[in-house]
Short mmCIF file of C-alpha atoms in Angstrom, two decimals:
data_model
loop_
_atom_site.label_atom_id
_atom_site.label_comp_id
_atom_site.label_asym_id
_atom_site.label_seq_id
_atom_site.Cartn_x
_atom_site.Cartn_y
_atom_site.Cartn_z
CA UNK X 267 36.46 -48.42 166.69
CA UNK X 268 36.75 -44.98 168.45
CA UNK X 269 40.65 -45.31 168.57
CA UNK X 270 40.49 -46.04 164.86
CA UNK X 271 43.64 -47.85 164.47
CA UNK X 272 45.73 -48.10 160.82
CA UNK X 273 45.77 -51.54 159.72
CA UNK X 274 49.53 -51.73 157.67
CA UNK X 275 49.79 -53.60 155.14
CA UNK X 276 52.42 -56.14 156.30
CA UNK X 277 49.15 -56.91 158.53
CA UNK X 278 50.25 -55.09 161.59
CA UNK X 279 47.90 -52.62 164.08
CA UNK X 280 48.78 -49.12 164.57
CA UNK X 281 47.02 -46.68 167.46
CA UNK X 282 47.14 -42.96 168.41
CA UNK X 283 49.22 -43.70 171.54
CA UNK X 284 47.54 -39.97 172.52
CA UNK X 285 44.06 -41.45 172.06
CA UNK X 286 44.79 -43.79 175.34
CA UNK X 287 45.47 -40.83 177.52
CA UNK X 288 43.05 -38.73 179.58
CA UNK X 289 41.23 -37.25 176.33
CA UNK X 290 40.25 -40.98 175.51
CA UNK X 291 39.01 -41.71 179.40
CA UNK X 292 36.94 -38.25 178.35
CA UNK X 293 35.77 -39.85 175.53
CA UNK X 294 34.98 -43.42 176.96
CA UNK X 295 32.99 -41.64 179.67
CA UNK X 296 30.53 -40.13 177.15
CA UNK X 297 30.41 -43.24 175.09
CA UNK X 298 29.37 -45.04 178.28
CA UNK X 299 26.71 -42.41 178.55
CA UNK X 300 25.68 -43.47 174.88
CA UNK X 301 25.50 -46.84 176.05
CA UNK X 302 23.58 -46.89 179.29
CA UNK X 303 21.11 -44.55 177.04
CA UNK X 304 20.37 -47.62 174.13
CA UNK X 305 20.49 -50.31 176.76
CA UNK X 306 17.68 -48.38 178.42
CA UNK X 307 15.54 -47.38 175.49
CA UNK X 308 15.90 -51.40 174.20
CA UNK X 309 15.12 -52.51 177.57
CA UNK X 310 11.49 -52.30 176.61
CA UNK X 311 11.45 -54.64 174.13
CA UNK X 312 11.45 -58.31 174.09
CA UNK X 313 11.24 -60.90 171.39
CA UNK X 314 9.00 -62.97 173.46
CA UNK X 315 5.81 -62.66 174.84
CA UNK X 316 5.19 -62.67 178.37
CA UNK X 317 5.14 -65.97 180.08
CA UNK X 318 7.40 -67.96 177.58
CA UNK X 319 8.31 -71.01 178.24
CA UNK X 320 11.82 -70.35 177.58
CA UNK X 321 14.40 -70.16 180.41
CA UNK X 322 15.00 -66.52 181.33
CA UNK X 323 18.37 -66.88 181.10
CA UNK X 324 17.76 -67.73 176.75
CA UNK X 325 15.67 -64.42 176.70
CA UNK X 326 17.88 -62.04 177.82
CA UNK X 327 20.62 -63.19 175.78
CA UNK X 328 18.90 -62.52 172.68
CA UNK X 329 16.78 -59.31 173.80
CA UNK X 330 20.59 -57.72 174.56
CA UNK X 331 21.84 -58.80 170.86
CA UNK X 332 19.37 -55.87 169.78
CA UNK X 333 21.06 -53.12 171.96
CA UNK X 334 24.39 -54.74 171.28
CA UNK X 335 24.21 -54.82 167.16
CA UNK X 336 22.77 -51.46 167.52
CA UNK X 337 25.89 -49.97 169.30
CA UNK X 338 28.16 -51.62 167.04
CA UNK X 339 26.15 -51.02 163.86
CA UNK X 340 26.35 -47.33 164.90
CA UNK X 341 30.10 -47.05 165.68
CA UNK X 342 31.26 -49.31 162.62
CA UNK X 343 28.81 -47.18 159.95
CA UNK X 344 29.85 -43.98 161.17
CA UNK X 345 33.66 -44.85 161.80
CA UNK X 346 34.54 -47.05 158.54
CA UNK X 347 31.96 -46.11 155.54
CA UNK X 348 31.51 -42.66 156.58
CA UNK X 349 35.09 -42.11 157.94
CA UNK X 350 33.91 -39.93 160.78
CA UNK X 351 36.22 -39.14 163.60
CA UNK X 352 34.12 -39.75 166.80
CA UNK X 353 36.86 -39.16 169.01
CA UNK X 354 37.94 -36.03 167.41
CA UNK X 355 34.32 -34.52 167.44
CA UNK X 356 34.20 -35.01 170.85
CA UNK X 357 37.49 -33.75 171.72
CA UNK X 358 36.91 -30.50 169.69
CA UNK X 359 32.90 -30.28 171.77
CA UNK X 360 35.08 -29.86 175.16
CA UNK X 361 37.22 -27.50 173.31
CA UNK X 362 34.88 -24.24 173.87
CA UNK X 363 34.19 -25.58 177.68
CA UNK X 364 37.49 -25.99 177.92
CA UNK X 365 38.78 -22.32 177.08
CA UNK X 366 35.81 -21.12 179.12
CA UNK X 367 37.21 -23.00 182.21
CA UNK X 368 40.94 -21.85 181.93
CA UNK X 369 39.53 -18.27 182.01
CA UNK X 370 39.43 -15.96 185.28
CA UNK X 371 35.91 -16.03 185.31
CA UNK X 372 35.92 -19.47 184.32
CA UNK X 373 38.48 -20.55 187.24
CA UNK X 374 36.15 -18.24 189.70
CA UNK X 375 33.63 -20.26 189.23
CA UNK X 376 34.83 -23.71 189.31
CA UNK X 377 35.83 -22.92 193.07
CA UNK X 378 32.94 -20.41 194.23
CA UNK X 379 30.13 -23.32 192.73
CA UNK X 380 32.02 -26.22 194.60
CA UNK X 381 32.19 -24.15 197.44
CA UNK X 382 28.52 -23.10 197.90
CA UNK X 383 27.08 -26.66 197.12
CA UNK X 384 29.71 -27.84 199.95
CA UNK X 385 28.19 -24.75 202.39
CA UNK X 386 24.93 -26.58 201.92
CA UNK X 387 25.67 -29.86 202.59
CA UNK X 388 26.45 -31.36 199.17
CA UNK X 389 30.05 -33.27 198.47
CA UNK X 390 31.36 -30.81 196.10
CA UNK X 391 32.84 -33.98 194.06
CA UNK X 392 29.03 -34.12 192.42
CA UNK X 393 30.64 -31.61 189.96
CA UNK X 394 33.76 -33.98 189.87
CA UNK X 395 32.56 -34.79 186.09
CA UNK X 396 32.77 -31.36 185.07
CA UNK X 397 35.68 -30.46 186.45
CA UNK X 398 37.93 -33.27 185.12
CA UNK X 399 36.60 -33.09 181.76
CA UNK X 400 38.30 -29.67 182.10
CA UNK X 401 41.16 -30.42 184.18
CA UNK X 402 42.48 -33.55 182.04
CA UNK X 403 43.29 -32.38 178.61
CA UNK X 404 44.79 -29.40 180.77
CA UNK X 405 46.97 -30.77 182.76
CA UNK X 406 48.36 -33.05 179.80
CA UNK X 407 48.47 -30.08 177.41
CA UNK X 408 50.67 -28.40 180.28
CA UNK X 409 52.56 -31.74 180.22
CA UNK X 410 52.95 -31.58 176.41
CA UNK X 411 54.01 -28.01 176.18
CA UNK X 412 56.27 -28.70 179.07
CA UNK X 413 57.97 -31.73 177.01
CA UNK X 414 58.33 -29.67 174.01
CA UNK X 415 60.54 -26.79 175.56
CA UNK X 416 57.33 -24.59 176.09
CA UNK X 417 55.47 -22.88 178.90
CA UNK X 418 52.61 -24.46 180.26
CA UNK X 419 49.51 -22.03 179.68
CA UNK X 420 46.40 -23.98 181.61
CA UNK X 421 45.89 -22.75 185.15
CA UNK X 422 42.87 -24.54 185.86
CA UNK X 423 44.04 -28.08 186.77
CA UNK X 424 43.05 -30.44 189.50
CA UNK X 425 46.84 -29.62 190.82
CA UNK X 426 46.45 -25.88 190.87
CA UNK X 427 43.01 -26.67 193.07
CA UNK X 428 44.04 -29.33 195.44
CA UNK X 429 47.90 -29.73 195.03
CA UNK X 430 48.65 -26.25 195.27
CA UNK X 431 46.74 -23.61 196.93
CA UNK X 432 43.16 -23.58 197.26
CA UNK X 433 42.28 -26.81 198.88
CA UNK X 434 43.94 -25.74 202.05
CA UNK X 435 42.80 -28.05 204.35
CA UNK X 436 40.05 -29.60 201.58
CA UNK X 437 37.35 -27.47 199.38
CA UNK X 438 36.63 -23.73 201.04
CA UNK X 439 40.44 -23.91 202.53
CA UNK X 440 38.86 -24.82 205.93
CA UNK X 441 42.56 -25.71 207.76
CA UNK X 442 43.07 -22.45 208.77
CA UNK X 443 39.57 -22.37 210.64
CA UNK X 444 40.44 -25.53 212.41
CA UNK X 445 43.76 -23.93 213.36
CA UNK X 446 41.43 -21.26 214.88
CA UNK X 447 39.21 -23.75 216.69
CA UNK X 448 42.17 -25.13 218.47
CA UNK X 449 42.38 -21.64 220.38
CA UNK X 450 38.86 -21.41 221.14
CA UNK X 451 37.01 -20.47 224.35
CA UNK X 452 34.49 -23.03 223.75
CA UNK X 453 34.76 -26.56 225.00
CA UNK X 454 32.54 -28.04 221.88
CA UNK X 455 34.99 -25.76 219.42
CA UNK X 456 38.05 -26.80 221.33
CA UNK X 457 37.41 -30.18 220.99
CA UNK X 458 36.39 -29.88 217.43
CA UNK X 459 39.40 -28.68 216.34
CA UNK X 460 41.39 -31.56 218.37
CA UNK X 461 39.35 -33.62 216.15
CA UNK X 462 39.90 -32.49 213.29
CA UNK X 463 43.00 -31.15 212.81
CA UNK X 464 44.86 -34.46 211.62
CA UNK X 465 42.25 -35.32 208.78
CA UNK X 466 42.42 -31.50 207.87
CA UNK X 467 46.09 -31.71 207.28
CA UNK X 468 45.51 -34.26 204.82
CA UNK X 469 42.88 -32.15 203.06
CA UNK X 470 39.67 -34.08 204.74
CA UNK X 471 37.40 -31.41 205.96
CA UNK X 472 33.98 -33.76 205.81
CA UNK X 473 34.45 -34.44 209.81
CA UNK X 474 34.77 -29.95 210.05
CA UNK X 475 32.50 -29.07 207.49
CA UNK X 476 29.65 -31.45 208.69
CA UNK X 477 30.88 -31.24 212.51
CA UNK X 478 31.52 -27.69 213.33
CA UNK X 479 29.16 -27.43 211.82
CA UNK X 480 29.83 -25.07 208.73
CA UNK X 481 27.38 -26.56 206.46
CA UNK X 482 24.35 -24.25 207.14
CA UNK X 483 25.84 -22.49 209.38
CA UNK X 484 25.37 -18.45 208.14
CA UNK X 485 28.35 -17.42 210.70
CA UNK X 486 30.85 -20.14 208.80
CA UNK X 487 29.21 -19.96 205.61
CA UNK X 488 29.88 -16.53 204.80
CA UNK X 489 33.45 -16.58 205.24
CA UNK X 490 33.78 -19.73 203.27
CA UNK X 491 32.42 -18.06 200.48
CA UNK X 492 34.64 -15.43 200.33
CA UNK X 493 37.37 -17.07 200.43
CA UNK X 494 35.81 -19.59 197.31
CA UNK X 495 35.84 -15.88 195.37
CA UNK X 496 38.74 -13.88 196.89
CA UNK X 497 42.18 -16.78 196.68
CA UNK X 498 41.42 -18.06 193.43
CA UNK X 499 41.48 -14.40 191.69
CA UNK X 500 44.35 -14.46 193.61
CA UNK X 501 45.94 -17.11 192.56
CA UNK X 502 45.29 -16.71 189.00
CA UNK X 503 46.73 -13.24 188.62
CA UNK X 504 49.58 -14.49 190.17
CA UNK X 505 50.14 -17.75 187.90
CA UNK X 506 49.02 -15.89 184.66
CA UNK X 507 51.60 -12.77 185.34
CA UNK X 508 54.17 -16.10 185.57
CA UNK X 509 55.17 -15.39 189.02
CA UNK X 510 54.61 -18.59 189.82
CA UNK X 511 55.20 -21.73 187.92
CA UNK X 512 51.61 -23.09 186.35
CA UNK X 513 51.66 -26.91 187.75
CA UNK X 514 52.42 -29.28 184.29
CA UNK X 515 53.12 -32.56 186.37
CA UNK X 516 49.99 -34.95 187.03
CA UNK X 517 49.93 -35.31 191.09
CA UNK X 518 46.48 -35.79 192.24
CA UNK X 519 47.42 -37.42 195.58
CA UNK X 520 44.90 -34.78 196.79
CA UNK X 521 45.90 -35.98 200.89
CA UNK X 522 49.09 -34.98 200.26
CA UNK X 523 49.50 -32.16 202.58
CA UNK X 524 49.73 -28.95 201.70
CA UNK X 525 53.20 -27.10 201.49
CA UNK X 526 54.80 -30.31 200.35
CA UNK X 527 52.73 -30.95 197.29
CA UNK X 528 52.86 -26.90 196.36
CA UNK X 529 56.34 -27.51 196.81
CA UNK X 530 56.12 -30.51 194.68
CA UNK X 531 53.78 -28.52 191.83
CA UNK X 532 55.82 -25.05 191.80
CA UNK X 533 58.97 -24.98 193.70
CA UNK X 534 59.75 -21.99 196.66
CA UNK X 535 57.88 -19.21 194.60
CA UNK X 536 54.87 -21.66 194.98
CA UNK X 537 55.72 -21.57 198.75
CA UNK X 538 55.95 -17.64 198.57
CA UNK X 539 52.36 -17.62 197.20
CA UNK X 540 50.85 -20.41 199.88
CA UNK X 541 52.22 -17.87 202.36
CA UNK X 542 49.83 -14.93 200.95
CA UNK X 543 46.88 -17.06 200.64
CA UNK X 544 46.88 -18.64 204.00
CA UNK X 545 47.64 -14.87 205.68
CA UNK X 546 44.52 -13.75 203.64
CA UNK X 547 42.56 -17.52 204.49
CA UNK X 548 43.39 -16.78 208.33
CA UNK X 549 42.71 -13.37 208.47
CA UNK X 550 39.05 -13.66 206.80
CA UNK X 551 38.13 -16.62 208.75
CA UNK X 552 39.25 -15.08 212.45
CA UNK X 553 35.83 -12.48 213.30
CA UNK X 554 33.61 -15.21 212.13
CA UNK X 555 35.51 -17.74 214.13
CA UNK X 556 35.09 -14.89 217.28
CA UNK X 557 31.57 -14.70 216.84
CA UNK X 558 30.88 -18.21 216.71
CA UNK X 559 32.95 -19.14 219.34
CA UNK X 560 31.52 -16.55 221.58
CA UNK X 561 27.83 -18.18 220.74
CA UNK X 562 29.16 -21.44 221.44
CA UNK X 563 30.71 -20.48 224.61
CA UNK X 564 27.43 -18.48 226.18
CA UNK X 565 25.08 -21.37 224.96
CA UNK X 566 27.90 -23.35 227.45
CA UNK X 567 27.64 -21.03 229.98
CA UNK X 568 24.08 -20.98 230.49
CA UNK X 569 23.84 -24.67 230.65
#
């Protein structure tokens, strides 16, 4: 009902192919939501008393008719008699969240919020509902623009994040720390960064981020949150001024390393711009890194 095919006359179906891409997973997401919500408002009613004689199995089948026929009664009154769009009204909700998103402030935010939650010890892919309901219809209006002749114009994309340049190492662009731990004084640092370099060249920074440890650690904390605020202005100047190719290919093999999926996302000027951020990733994390690894190394010392 929500893809509201044409029936043609000759008795032949006809769908909005667009209505099966990543809008309509949108869409089937907050139908779900719809869903759960009846199922769990009906699950309080029964149309037997309690101890019936009836098999349990008998009773649940007919209490869920109620939540079913409700659903459907719902989608078929408001989709054929009243000729309401549902899919379109839900498209065009997202559309104000969605311009919101692809702005600076917008694009700021969806990195610094990930990156604070992940500071204090929560996955930042809680907000992983948010962010694709932004990052989908982006990425395929990029794709669409792309396809007819046109420059893509949506910077805020699951590839810009973690296919191009701020998920250096995973969320907080933690790779370069690790790359610092490897020089440490400190055995515990030393061997932390042995341990994690691999799974941080594939973008998975749980083992650093919960091992180090960064989360709730002020010293490592700090500099991961300037570096949530400081690359991604960065890196949207850069894209919006168009000196570097805004990603319009889907690629969210997020443990692809990075280089080769920038590479991938925005050719050598891409590269050019990886360059800059890590020098600025590097240089922010280094006195932090010396300040830690001089606590870590005296705590060694007197034991």
């Amino acid at each position: 009902m929500l893809l509201n095919p044409t029936l043609n006359d000759d008795g032949t179906i006809q769908f909005i192919l667009e209505r099966f891409g990543p809008s309509g997973m949108i869409t089937a997401l907050l139908v779900g939501v719809f869903v759960a919500l009846v199922m769990n408002l009906c699950n309080k009613f029964s149309f037997f008393k309690k101890g019936s004689s009836l098999p349990e199995f008998i009773m649940d089948w007919f209490d869920f008719l109620v939540p079913i026929a409700l659903i459907l009664t719902t989608g078929w009154v408001l989709v054929y008699p009243l000729h309401f769009d549902i899919f379109a009204l839900i498209v065009n909700v997202f559309e104000p969240i969605n311009a919101m998103g692809q702005s600076l402030t917008g694009f700021v935010l969806f990195n610094f919020i990930g990156v604070v939650l992940y500071s204090f010890g929560v996955s930042p892919w809680v907000m992983t509902p948010i962010w694709y309901a932004i990052w989908i219809p982006a990425i395929e209006q990029n794709a669409a623009l792309v396809a007819a002749g046109q420059d893509p114009v949506n910077i805020n994309t699951f590839e810009t994040f973690f296919s191009g340049w701020l998920g250096i190492g995973g969320m907080g662009a933690t790779l370069p720390l690790v790359v610092w731990f490897l020089l440490a004084r400190s055995k515990k640092l030393k061997s932390v960064g042995k341990a994690t370099i691999l799974p941080s060249l594939f973008n998975i920074n749980e083992p650093v981020v919960y091992g180090a440890p960064i989360a709730f650690n002020p010293l490592l904390m700090v500099p991961m949150w300037i570096n949530g605020l400081v690359t991604p202005i960065l890196v949207y100047i850069v894209l919006d001024m168009g000196l570097v190719r805004i990603p319009s290919q889907i690629f969210q093999l997020w443990y692809t390393p990075i280089g080769l999926s920038t590479y991938l996302m925005s050719g050598f000027n891409g590269l050019i711009l990886l360059a800059v951020v890590l020098l600025i990733v590097f240089a922010v994390w280094f006195p932090f890194f010396k300040l830690y690894d001089a606590q870590e190394l005296k705590k060694e010392q007197e034991h």
